mmCIF file of N, CA, C and O and ligand atoms in Angstrom:
data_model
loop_
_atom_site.group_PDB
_atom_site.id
_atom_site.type_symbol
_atom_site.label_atom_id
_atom_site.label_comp_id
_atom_site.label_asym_id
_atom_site.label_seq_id
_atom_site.Cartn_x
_atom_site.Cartn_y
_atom_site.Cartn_z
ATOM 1 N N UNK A 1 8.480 -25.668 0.455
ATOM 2 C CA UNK A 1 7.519 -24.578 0.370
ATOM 3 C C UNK A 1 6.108 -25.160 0.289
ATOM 4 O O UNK A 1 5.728 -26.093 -0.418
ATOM 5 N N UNK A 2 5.656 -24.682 0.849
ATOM 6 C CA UNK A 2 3.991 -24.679 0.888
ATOM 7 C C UNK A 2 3.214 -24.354 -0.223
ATOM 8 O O UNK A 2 3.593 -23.446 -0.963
ATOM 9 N N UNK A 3 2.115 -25.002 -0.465
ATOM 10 C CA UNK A 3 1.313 -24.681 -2.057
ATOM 11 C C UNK A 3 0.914 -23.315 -1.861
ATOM 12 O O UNK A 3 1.124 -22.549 -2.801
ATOM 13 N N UNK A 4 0.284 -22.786 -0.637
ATOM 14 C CA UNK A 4 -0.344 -21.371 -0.589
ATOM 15 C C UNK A 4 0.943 -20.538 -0.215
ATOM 16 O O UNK A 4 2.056 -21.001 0.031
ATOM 17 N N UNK A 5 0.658 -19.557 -0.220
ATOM 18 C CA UNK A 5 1.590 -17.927 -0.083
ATOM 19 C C UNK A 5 1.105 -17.572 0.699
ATOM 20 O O UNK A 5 -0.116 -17.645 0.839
ATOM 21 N N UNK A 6 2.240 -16.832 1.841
ATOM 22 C CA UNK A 6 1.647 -16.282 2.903
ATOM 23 C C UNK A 6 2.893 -15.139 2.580
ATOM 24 O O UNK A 6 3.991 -15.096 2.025
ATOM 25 N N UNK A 7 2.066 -14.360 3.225
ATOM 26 C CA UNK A 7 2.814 -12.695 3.163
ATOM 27 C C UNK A 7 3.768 -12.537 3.940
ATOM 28 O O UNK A 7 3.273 -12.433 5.062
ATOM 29 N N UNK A 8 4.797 -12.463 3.995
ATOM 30 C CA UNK A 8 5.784 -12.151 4.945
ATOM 31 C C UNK A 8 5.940 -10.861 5.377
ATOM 32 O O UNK A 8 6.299 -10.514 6.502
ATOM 33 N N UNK A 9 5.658 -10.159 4.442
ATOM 34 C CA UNK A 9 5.301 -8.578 4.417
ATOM 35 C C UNK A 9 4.388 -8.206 5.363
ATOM 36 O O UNK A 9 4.586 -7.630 6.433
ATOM 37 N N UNK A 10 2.869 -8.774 4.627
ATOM 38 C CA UNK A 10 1.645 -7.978 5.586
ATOM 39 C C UNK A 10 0.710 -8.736 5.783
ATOM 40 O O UNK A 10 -0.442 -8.302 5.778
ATOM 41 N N UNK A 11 1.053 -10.334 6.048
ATOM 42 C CA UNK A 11 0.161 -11.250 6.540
ATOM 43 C C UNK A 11 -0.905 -11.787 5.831
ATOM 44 O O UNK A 11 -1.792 -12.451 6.367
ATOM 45 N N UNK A 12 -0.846 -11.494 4.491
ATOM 46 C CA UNK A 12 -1.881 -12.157 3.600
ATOM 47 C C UNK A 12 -1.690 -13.609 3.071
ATOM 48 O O UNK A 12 -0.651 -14.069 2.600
ATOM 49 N N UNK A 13 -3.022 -14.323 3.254
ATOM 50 C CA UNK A 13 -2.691 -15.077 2.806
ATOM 51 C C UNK A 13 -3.375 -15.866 1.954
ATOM 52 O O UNK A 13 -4.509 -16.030 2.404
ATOM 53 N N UNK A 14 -3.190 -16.510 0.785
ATOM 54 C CA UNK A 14 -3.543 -17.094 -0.288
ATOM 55 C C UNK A 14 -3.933 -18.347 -0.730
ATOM 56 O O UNK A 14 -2.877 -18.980 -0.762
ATOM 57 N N UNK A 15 -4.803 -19.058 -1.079
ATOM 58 C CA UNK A 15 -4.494 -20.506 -1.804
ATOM 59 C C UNK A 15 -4.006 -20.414 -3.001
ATOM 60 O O UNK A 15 -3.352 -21.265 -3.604
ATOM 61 N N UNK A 16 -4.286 -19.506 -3.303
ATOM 62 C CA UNK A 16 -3.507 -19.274 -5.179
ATOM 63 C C UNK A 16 -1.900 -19.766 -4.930
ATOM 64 O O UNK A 16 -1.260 -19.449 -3.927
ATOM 65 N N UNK A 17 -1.442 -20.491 -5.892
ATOM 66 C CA UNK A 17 0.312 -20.448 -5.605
ATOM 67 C C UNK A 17 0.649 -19.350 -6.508
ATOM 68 O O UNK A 17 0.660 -19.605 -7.712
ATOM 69 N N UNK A 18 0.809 -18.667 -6.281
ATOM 70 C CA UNK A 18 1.182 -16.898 -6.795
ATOM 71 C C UNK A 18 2.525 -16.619 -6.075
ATOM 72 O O UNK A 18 2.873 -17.210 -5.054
ATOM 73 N N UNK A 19 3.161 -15.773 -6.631
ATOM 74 C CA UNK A 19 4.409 -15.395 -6.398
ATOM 75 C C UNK A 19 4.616 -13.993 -5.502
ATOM 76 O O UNK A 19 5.520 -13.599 -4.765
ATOM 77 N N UNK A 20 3.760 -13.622 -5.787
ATOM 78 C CA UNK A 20 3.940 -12.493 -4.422
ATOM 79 C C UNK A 20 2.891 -11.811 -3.928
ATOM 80 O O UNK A 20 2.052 -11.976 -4.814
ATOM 81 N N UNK A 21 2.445 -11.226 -3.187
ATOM 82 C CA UNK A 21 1.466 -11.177 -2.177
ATOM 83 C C UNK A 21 0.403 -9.982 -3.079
ATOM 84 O O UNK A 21 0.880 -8.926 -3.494
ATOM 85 N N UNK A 22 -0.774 -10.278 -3.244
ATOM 86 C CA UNK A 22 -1.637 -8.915 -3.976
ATOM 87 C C UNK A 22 -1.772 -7.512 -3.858
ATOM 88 O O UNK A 22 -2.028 -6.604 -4.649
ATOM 89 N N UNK A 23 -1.451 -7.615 -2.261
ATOM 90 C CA UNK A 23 -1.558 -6.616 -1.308
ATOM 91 C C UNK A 23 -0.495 -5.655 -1.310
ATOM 92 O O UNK A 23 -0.672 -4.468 -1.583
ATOM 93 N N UNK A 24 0.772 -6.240 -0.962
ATOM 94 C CA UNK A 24 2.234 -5.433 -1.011
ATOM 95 C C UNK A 24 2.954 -5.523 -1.674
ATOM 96 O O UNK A 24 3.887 -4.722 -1.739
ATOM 97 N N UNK A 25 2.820 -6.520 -2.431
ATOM 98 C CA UNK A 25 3.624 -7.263 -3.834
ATOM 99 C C UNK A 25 4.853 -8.300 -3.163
ATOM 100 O O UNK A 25 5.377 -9.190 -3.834
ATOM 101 N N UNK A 26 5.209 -8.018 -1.732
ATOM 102 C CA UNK A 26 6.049 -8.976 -1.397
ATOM 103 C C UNK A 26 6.280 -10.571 -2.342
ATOM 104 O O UNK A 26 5.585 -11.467 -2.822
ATOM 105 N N UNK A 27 7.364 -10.284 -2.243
ATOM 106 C CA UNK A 27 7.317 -12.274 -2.523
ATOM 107 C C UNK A 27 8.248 -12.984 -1.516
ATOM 108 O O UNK A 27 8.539 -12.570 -0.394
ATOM 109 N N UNK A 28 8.596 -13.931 -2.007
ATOM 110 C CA UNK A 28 9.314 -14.769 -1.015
ATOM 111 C C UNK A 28 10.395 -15.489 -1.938
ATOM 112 O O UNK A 28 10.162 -16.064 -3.001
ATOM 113 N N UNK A 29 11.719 -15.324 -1.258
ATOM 114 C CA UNK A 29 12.954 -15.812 -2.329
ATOM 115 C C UNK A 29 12.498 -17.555 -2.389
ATOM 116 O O UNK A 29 12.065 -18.084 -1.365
ATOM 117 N N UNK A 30 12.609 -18.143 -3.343
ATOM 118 C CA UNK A 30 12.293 -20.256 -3.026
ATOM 119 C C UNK A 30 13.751 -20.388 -2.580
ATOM 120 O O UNK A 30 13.872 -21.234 -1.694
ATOM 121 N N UNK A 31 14.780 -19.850 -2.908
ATOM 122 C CA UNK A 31 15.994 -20.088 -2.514
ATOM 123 C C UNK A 31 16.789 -20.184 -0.751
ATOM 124 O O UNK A 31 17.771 -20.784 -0.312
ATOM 125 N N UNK A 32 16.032 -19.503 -0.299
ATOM 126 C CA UNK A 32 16.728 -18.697 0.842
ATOM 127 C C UNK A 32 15.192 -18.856 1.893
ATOM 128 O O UNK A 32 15.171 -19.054 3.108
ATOM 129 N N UNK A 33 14.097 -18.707 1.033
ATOM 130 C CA UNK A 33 12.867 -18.234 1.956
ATOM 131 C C UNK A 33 12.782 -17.116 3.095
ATOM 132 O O UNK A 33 12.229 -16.996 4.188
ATOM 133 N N UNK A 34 13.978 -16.031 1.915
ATOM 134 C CA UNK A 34 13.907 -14.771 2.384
ATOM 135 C C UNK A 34 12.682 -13.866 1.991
ATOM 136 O O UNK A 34 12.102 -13.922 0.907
ATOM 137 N N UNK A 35 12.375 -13.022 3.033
ATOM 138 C CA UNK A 35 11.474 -11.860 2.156
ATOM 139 C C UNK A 35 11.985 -10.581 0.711
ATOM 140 O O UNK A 35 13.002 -9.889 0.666
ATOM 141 N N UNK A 36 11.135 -10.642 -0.042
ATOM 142 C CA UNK A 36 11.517 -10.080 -1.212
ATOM 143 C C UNK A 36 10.824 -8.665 -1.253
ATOM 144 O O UNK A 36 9.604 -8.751 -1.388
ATOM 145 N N UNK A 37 11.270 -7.507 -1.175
ATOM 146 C CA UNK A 37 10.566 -6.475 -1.545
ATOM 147 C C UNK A 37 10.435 -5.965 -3.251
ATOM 148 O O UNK A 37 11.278 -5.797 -4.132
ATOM 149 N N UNK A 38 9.319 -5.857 -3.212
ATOM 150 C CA UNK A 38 9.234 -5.016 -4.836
ATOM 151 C C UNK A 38 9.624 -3.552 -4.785
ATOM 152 O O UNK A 38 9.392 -2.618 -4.018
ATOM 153 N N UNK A 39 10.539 -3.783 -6.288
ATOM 154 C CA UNK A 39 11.197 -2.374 -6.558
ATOM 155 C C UNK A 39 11.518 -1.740 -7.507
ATOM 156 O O UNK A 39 12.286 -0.815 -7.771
ATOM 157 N N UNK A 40 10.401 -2.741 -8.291
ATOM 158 C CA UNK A 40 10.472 -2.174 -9.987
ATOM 159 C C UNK A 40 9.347 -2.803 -10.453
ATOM 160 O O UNK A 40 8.906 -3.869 -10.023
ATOM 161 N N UNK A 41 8.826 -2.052 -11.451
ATOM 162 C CA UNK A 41 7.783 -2.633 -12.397
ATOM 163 C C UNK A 41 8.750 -2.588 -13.767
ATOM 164 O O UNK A 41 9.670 -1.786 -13.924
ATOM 165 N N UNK A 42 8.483 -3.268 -14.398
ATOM 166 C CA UNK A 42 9.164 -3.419 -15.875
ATOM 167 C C UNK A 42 8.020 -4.132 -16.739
ATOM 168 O O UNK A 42 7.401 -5.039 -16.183
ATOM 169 N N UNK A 43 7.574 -3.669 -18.527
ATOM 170 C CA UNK A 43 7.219 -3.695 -19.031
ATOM 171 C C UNK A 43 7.561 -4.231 -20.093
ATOM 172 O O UNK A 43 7.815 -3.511 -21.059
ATOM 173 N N UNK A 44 7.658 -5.647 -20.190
ATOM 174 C CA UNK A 44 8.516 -5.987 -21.622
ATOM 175 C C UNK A 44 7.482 -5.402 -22.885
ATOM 176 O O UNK A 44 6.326 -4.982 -22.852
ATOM 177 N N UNK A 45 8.388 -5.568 -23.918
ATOM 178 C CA UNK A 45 7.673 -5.459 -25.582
ATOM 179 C C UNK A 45 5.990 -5.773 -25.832
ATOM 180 O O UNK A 45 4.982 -5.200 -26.247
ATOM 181 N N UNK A 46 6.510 -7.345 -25.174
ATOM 182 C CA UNK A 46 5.012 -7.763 -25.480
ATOM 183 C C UNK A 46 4.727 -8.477 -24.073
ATOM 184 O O UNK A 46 5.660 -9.037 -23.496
ATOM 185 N N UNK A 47 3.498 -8.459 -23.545
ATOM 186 C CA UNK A 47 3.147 -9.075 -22.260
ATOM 187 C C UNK A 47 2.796 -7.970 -21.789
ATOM 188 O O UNK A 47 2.707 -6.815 -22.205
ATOM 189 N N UNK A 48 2.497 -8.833 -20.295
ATOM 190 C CA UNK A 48 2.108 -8.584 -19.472
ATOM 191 C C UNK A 48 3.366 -7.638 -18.584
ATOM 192 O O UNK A 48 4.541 -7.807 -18.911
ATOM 193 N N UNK A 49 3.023 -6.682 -17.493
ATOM 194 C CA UNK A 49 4.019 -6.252 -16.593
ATOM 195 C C UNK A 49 4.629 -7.299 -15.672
ATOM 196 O O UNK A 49 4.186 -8.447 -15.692
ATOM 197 N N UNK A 50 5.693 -6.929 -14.816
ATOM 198 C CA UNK A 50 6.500 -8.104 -14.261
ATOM 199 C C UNK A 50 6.849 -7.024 -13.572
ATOM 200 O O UNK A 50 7.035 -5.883 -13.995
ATOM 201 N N UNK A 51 6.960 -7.595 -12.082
ATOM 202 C CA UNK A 51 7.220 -7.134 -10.914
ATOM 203 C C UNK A 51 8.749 -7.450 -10.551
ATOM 204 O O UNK A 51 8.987 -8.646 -10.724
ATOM 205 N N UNK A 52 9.774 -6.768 -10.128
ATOM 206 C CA UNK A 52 11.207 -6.586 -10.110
ATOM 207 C C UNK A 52 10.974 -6.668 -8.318
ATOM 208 O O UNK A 52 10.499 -5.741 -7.664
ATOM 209 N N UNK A 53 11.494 -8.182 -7.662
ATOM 210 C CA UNK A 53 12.181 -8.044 -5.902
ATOM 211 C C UNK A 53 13.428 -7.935 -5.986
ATOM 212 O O UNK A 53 14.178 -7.855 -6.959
ATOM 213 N N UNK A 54 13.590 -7.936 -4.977
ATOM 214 C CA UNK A 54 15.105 -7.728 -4.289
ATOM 215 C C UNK A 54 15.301 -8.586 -2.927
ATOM 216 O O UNK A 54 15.097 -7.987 -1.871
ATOM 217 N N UNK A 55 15.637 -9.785 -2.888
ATOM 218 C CA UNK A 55 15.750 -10.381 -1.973
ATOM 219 C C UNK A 55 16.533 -9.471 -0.485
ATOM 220 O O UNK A 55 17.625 -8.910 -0.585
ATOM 221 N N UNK A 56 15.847 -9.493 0.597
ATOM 222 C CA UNK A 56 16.385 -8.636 1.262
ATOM 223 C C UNK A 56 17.767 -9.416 2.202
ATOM 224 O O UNK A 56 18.608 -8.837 2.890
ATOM 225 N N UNK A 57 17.624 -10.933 1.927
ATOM 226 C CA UNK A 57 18.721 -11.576 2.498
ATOM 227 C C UNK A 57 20.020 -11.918 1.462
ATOM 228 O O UNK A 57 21.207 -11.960 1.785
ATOM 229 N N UNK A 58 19.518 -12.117 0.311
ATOM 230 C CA UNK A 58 20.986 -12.211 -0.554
ATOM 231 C C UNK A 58 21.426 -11.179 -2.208
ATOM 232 O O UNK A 58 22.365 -11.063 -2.996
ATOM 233 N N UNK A 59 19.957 -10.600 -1.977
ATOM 234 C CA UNK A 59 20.258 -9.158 -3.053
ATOM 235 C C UNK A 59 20.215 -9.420 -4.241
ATOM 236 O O UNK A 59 20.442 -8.622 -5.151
ATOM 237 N N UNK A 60 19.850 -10.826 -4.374
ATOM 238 C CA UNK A 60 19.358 -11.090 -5.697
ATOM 239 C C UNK A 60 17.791 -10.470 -6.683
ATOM 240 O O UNK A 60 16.754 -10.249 -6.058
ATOM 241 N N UNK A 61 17.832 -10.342 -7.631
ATOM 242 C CA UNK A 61 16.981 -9.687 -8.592
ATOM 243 C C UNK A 61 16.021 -11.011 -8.874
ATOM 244 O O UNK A 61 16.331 -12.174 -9.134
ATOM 245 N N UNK A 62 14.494 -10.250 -8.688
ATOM 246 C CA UNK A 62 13.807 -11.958 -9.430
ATOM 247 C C UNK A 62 12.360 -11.700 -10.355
ATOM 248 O O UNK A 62 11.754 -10.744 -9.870
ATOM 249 N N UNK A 63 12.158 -11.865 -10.692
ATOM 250 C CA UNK A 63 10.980 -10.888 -11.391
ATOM 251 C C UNK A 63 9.910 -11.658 -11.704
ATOM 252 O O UNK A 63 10.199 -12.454 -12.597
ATOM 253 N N UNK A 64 8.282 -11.780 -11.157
ATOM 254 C CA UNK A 64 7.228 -12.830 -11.524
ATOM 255 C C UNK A 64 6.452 -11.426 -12.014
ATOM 256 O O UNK A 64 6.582 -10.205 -11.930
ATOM 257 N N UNK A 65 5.431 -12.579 -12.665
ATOM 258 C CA UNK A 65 4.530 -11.149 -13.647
ATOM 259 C C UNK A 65 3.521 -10.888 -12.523
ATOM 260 O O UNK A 65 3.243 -11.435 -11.456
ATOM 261 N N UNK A 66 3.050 -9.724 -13.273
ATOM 262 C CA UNK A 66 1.844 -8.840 -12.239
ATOM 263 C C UNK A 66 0.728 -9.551 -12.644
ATOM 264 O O UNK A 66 0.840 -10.002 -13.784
ATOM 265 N N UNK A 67 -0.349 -9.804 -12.059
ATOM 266 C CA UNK A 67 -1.034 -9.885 -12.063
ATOM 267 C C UNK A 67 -2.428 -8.780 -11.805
ATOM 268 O O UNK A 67 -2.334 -7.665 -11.293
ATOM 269 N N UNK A 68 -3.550 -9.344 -12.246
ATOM 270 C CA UNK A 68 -5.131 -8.587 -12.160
ATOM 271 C C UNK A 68 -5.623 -8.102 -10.887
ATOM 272 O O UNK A 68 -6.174 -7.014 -10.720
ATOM 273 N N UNK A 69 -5.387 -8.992 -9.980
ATOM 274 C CA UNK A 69 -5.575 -8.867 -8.611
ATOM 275 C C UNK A 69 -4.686 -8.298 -7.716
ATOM 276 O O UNK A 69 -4.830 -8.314 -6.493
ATOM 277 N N UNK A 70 -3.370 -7.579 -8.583
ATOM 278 C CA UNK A 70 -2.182 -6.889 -7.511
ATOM 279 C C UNK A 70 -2.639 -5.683 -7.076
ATOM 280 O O UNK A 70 -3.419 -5.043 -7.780
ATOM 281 N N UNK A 71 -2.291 -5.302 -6.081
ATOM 282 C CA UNK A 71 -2.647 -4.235 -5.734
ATOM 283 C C UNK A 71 -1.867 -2.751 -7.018
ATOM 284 O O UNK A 71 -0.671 -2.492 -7.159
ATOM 285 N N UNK A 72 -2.994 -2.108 -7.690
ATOM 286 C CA UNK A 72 -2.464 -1.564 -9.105
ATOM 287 C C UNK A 72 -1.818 0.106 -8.643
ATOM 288 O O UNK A 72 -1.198 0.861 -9.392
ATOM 289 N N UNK A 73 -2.265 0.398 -6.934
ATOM 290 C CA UNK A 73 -1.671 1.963 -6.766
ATOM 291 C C UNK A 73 -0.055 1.224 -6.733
ATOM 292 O O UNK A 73 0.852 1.626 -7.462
ATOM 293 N N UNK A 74 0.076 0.253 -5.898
ATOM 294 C CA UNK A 74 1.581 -0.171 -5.394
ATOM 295 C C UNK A 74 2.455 -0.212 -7.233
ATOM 296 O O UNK A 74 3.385 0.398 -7.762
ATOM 297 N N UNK A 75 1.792 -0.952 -7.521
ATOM 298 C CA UNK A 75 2.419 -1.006 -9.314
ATOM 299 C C UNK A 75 2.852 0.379 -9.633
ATOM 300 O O UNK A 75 4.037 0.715 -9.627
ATOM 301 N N UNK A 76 1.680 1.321 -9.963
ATOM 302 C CA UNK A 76 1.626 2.359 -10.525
ATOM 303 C C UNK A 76 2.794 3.704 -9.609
ATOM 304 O O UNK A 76 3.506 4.624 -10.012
ATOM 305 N N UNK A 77 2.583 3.356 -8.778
ATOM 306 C CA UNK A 77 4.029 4.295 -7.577
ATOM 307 C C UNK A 77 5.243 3.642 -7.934
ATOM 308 O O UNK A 77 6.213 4.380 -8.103
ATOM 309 N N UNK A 78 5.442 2.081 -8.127
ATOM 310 C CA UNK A 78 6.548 1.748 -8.865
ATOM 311 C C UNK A 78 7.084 2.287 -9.730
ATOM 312 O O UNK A 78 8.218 2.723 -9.536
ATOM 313 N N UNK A 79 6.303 2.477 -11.278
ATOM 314 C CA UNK A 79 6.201 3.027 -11.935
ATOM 315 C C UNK A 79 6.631 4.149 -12.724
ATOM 316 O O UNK A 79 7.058 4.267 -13.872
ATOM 317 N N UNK A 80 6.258 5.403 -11.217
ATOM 318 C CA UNK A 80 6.599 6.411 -11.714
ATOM 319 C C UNK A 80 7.951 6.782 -10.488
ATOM 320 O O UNK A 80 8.710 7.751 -10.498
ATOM 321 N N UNK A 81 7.907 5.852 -9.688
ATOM 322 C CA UNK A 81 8.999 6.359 -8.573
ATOM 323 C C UNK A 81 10.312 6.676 -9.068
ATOM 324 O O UNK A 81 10.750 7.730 -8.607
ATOM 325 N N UNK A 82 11.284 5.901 -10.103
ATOM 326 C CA UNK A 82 12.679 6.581 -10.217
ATOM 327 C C UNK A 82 11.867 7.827 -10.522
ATOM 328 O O UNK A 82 11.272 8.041 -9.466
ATOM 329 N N UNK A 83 11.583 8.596 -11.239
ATOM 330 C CA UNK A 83 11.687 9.840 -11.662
ATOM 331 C C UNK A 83 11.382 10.807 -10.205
ATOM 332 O O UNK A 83 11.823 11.955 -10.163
ATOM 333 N N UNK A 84 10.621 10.250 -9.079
ATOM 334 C CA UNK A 84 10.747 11.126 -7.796
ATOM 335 C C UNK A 84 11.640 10.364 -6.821
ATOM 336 O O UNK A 84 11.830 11.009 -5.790
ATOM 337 N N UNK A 85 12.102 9.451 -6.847
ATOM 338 C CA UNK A 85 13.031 8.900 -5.804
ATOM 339 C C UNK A 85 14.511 8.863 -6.085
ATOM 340 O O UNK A 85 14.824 8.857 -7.275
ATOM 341 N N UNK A 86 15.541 8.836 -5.121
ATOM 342 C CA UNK A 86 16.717 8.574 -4.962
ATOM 343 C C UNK A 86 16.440 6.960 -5.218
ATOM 344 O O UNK A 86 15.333 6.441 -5.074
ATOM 345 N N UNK A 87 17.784 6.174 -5.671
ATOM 346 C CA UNK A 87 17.934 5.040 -6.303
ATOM 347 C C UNK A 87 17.802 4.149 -4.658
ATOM 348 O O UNK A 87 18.032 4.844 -3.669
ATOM 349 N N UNK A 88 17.507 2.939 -4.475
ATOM 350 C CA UNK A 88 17.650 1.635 -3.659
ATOM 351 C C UNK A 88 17.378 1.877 -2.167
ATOM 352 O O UNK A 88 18.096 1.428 -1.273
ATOM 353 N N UNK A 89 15.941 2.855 -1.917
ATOM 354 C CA UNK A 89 15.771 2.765 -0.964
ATOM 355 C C UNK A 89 14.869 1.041 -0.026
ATOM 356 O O UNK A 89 13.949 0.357 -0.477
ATOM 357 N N UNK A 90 15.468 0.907 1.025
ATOM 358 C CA UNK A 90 14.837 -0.681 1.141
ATOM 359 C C UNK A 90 13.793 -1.039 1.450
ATOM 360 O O UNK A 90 13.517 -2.234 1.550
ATOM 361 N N UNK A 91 12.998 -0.128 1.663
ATOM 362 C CA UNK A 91 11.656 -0.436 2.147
ATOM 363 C C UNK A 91 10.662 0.948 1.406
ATOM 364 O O UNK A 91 10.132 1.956 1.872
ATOM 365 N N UNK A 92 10.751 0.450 0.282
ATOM 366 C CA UNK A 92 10.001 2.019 -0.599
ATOM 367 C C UNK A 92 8.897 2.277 0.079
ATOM 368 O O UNK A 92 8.591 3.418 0.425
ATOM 369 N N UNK A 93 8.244 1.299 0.311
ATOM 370 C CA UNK A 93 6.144 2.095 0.227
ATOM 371 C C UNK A 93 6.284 1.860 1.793
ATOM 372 O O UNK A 93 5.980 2.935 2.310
ATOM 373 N N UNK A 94 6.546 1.117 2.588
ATOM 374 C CA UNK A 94 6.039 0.898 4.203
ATOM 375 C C UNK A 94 4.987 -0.158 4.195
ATOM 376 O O UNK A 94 4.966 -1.292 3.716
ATOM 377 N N UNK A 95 4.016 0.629 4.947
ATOM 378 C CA UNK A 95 3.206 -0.153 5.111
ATOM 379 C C UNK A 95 1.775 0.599 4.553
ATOM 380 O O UNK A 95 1.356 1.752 4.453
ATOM 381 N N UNK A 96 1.459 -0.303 4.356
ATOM 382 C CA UNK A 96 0.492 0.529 3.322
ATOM 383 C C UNK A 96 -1.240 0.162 3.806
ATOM 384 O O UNK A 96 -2.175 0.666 3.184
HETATM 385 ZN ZN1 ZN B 1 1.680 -8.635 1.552
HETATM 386 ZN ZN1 ZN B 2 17.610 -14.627 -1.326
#
């Protein structure tokens, strides 16, 4: 893997070594160097939020924290989406 992040999602790209893209939240599995869609925000006790992928090649769960610079509507639609969505759709937001 490469020090910078590049979006697999929506072509952004980074020198930060950050875990998933600011823009779409994509990440990238290190395992597989599959694309990862985000599909949960989760809030531990104490901290910061943490972003929930879903590897779209082996369906594994992986979770890096959110960051300042993420894009905060994509978070915030996370967020509140179970309560308006049906469960595990694969491509929640599109393209944005
Ligand atoms: Zn992206
Ligand atoms: Zn994977």
């Amino acid at each position: 893997m490469s020090e910078h992040f590049s979006c697999p999602g929506c072509g952004v790209t980074s020198d930060d070594r950050r875990q998933h893209c600011p823009e779409c939240l994509t990440a990238v599995h290190e395992i597989d160097g599959a694309r990862m869609a985000p599909i949960a925000v989760a809030v531990p006790s104490e901290g910061d939020w943490v972003v929930v992928h879903r590897c779209e090649l082996c369906g594994q769960l992986v979770s890096s924290p959110a960051r300042g610079d993420d894009n905060v509507l994509i978070l915030m639609r996370m967020a509140v989406r179970p309560l308006a969505s049906p469960p595990f759709p694969f491509e929640p937001f599109g393209r944005l």
